[in-house]
């Protein structure tokens, strides 16, 4: 399967997993010195690999389709983080509900560490597609692999498309759990010491990547 085909498959999986609807959300993957990114305004079920857009670091692109309007933060994340090779942006219900209040996700559950730190931050609001939004996102992603975006949605990054999509699924699940727990009052949080132990285990690869990737295996 080509990288373009993998991007199309990932976009369709985002829809089937309930992370996106219609033409919302977007996906990019590193491709040499540039990137491949989903096109603007095309629903995932109508998308094919010929519509995936090749973009250079200067923002120029090839082909007859416009890139996603959010190409700036995709480009900037990939440029700033050589270990990252895929970026997923989605508008899932629960993560977006928290983001509408400008709220991130604290250490109410140890799996918050899956995003690389003791919490999942929420980037301040800026108009979609702007450099200001990209700057906010890069700040929220410092030492993290996922963030929420105020009044907008969420972003997850990974070494490949499977890990980025798996993390997006996990973040949405955490957001749903956090909202449910909040109905009983502010959720208690784990201590910094415990989160440090959890992060150490995750950094060693203990029981994380394989389990999440199994959740998003393509349907037969």
Short mmCIF file of C-alpha atoms in Angstrom, two decimals:
data_model
loop_
_atom_site.label_atom_id
_atom_site.label_comp_id
_atom_site.label_asym_id
_atom_site.label_seq_id
_atom_site.Cartn_x
_atom_site.Cartn_y
_atom_site.Cartn_z
CA UNK A 1 0.00 0.00 0.00
CA UNK A 2 1.34 3.44 -0.94
CA UNK A 3 1.54 6.29 1.55
CA UNK A 4 -1.26 8.05 -0.31
CA UNK A 5 -3.46 4.98 0.07
CA UNK A 6 -2.59 4.76 3.77
CA UNK A 7 -3.72 8.36 4.24
CA UNK A 8 -7.05 7.68 2.50
CA UNK A 9 -7.58 4.57 4.63
CA UNK A 10 -6.78 6.51 7.80
CA UNK A 11 -9.24 9.26 6.83
CA UNK A 12 -11.97 6.68 6.33
CA UNK A 13 -11.12 5.04 9.65
CA UNK A 14 -11.45 8.40 11.38
CA UNK A 15 -14.99 8.66 10.06
CA UNK A 16 -15.92 5.07 10.92
CA UNK A 17 -14.50 5.53 14.43
CA UNK A 18 -16.66 8.62 14.95
CA UNK A 19 -13.76 11.05 15.16
CA UNK A 20 -14.94 13.06 12.15
CA UNK A 21 -17.99 13.63 9.97
CA UNK A 22 -18.22 14.68 6.34
CA UNK A 23 -15.15 16.62 5.22
CA UNK A 24 -14.10 17.76 8.71
CA UNK A 25 -10.65 16.92 10.02
CA UNK A 26 -7.45 16.24 8.09
CA UNK A 27 -4.38 14.03 8.00
CA UNK A 28 -0.79 14.54 6.90
CA UNK A 29 2.28 12.34 6.60
CA UNK A 30 5.92 13.19 6.03
CA UNK A 31 7.07 12.57 2.47
CA UNK A 32 10.73 13.28 1.87
CA UNK A 33 11.39 16.97 2.48
CA UNK A 34 7.68 17.81 2.26
CA UNK A 35 4.41 16.15 3.17
CA UNK A 36 1.27 14.57 1.81
CA UNK A 37 -2.02 15.94 3.15
CA UNK A 38 -5.72 15.34 2.64
CA UNK A 39 -7.51 17.71 0.23
CA UNK A 40 -9.89 20.47 1.24
CA UNK A 41 -13.63 19.84 1.21
CA UNK A 42 -13.72 16.19 0.12
CA UNK A 43 -15.50 13.71 2.45
CA UNK A 44 -13.38 10.69 3.31
CA UNK A 45 -15.79 8.25 1.64
CA UNK A 46 -15.35 10.14 -1.67
CA UNK A 47 -11.59 10.53 -1.36
CA UNK A 48 -9.03 8.57 -3.37
CA UNK A 49 -5.26 8.57 -3.47
CA UNK A 50 -5.08 10.78 -6.56
CA UNK A 51 -6.64 13.61 -4.53
CA UNK A 52 -4.01 13.55 -1.79
CA UNK A 53 -1.96 16.74 -2.08
CA UNK A 54 1.85 16.90 -2.15
CA UNK A 55 3.09 20.03 -0.36
CA UNK A 56 6.54 21.58 -0.01
CA UNK A 57 7.80 23.30 3.14
CA UNK A 58 7.24 26.71 1.53
CA UNK A 59 3.49 26.00 1.29
CA UNK A 60 3.41 25.35 -2.45
CA UNK A 61 1.54 22.28 -3.70
CA UNK A 62 1.05 20.15 -6.77
CA UNK A 63 -2.06 18.82 -8.48
CA UNK A 64 -5.61 19.92 -9.10
CA UNK A 65 -6.87 19.80 -5.51
CA UNK A 66 -6.32 22.36 -2.77
CA UNK A 67 -4.74 21.10 0.45
CA UNK A 68 -6.61 21.17 3.73
CA UNK A 69 -7.01 24.71 5.05
CA UNK A 70 -5.11 23.54 8.15
CA UNK A 71 -1.90 22.74 6.25
CA UNK A 72 0.08 25.29 8.24
CA UNK A 73 0.03 23.47 11.55
CA UNK A 74 0.65 20.15 9.79
CA UNK A 75 3.71 21.61 8.07
CA UNK A 76 4.96 23.33 11.21
CA UNK A 77 4.55 20.26 13.44
CA UNK A 78 6.45 18.06 10.99
CA UNK A 79 9.17 20.69 10.59
CA UNK A 80 9.62 21.15 14.34
CA UNK A 81 9.51 17.46 15.27
CA UNK A 82 11.74 15.14 13.22
CA UNK A 83 10.51 12.13 15.22
CA UNK A 84 6.94 12.79 14.04
CA UNK A 85 5.88 11.40 10.67
CA UNK A 86 2.08 11.69 10.82
CA UNK A 87 -0.42 14.22 12.16
CA UNK A 88 -4.14 13.63 12.68
CA UNK A 89 -6.61 16.48 13.28
CA UNK A 90 -10.21 15.68 14.21
CA UNK A 91 -13.40 17.17 15.63
CA UNK A 92 -14.65 14.33 17.88
CA UNK A 93 -17.59 15.02 20.18
CA UNK A 94 -16.06 14.76 23.64
CA UNK A 95 -12.65 16.26 22.98
CA UNK A 96 -14.34 19.14 21.18
CA UNK A 97 -16.81 19.61 24.05
CA UNK A 98 -13.91 20.09 26.46
CA UNK A 99 -12.12 22.33 23.96
CA UNK A 100 -15.24 24.51 23.68
CA UNK A 101 -14.62 25.41 27.32
CA UNK A 102 -10.89 25.86 26.75
CA UNK A 103 -10.21 22.91 29.04
CA UNK A 104 -7.49 20.32 28.73
CA UNK A 105 -7.37 16.94 30.45
CA UNK A 106 -5.54 16.59 33.76
CA UNK A 107 -4.07 13.46 35.33
CA UNK A 108 -7.41 11.97 36.38
CA UNK A 109 -6.39 8.71 34.64
CA UNK A 110 -2.91 7.29 34.09
CA UNK A 111 -3.53 6.91 30.33
CA UNK A 112 -3.22 10.70 29.98
CA UNK A 113 0.49 9.87 29.86
CA UNK A 114 -0.08 8.30 26.45
CA UNK A 115 0.16 11.85 25.07
CA UNK A 116 3.65 12.22 26.54
CA UNK A 117 3.12 14.17 29.76
CA UNK A 118 1.15 14.66 32.95
CA UNK A 119 -1.73 16.36 31.12
CA UNK A 120 -3.19 17.07 27.69
CA UNK A 121 -3.19 20.82 27.10
CA UNK A 122 -5.75 22.91 25.25
CA UNK A 123 -4.31 25.39 22.74
CA UNK A 124 -5.86 28.88 22.79
CA UNK A 125 -8.31 29.74 20.04
CA UNK A 126 -7.30 31.33 16.74
CA UNK A 127 -9.09 31.36 13.38
CA UNK A 128 -8.73 28.10 11.46
CA UNK A 129 -6.00 27.93 8.87
CA UNK A 130 -3.97 30.82 10.33
CA UNK A 131 -0.37 31.00 11.42
CA UNK A 132 -1.59 32.17 14.82
CA UNK A 133 -3.41 28.85 15.28
CA UNK A 134 -0.31 26.92 14.24
CA UNK A 135 1.78 28.85 16.78
CA UNK A 136 -0.71 28.07 19.55
CA UNK A 137 -0.75 24.39 18.60
CA UNK A 138 3.04 24.11 18.60
CA UNK A 139 3.14 25.61 22.09
CA UNK A 140 0.45 23.24 23.40
CA UNK A 141 2.31 20.28 21.89
CA UNK A 142 5.61 21.10 23.58
CA UNK A 143 6.80 17.79 25.10
CA UNK A 144 3.45 16.26 24.12
CA UNK A 145 2.10 14.22 21.20
CA UNK A 146 -1.53 15.40 21.45
CA UNK A 147 -3.48 18.50 22.38
CA UNK A 148 -6.98 19.94 22.29
CA UNK A 149 -7.76 23.15 20.39
CA UNK A 150 -10.12 25.69 21.94
CA UNK A 151 -13.50 25.92 20.14
CA UNK A 152 -12.16 23.58 17.47
CA UNK A 153 -11.05 19.98 18.09
CA UNK A 154 -7.91 17.98 18.74
CA UNK A 155 -4.56 16.94 17.24
CA UNK A 156 -2.57 13.73 17.66
CA UNK A 157 0.91 13.02 16.32
CA UNK A 158 2.84 9.81 15.82
CA UNK A 159 5.79 8.06 14.28
CA UNK A 160 3.36 6.73 11.66
CA UNK A 161 -0.30 6.96 10.70
CA UNK A 162 -1.33 3.98 12.83
CA UNK A 163 0.15 5.40 16.03
CA UNK A 164 -1.21 8.91 15.39
CA UNK A 165 -4.71 7.56 14.78
CA UNK A 166 -4.48 5.25 17.79
CA UNK A 167 -3.57 8.21 19.99
CA UNK A 168 -6.49 10.23 18.62
CA UNK A 169 -8.82 7.37 19.60
CA UNK A 170 -7.30 7.28 23.08
CA UNK A 171 -7.58 11.05 23.59
CA UNK A 172 -11.25 11.02 22.60
CA UNK A 173 -11.86 8.15 25.01
CA UNK A 174 -10.14 10.03 27.81
CA UNK A 175 -12.20 13.14 27.05
CA UNK A 176 -15.41 11.09 27.31
CA UNK A 177 -14.28 9.54 30.60
CA UNK A 178 -13.25 12.94 31.98
CA UNK A 179 -16.63 14.49 31.17
CA UNK A 180 -18.43 11.51 32.76
CA UNK A 181 -16.26 11.70 35.88
CA UNK A 182 -16.87 15.45 36.12
CA UNK A 183 -20.60 14.86 36.63
CA UNK A 184 -19.67 13.61 40.12
CA UNK A 185 -17.50 16.65 40.83
CA UNK A 186 -13.96 17.71 39.88
CA UNK A 187 -12.10 14.43 39.19
CA UNK A 188 -9.24 13.71 41.64
CA UNK A 189 -5.84 13.60 39.95
CA UNK A 190 -2.89 11.27 40.34
CA UNK A 191 0.20 12.65 42.03
CA UNK A 192 3.19 13.97 40.11
CA UNK A 193 5.22 11.08 41.53
CA UNK A 194 2.79 8.47 40.20
CA UNK A 195 2.57 10.13 36.78
CA UNK A 196 6.38 10.15 36.64
CA UNK A 197 6.34 6.38 37.20
CA UNK A 198 3.70 5.92 34.51
CA UNK A 199 5.62 8.06 32.03
CA UNK A 200 8.76 6.03 32.68
CA UNK A 201 6.86 2.83 31.86
CA UNK A 202 5.37 4.34 28.69
CA UNK A 203 8.75 5.60 27.53
CA UNK A 204 10.02 2.04 27.89
CA UNK A 205 7.18 0.88 25.62
CA UNK A 206 5.33 -0.99 28.36
CA UNK A 207 1.96 -2.22 27.08
CA UNK A 208 1.00 0.93 25.18
CA UNK A 209 1.55 1.03 21.42
CA UNK A 210 0.55 -2.52 20.57
CA UNK A 211 -2.66 -2.34 22.56
CA UNK A 212 -3.87 0.90 20.99
CA UNK A 213 -2.95 -0.05 17.46
CA UNK A 214 -5.02 -3.22 17.84
CA UNK A 215 -8.10 -1.08 18.29
CA UNK A 216 -7.84 0.47 14.85
CA UNK A 217 -6.94 -2.51 12.68
CA UNK A 218 -8.82 -2.02 9.38
CA UNK A 219 -11.96 -4.08 9.04
CA UNK A 220 -11.68 -7.23 6.95
#
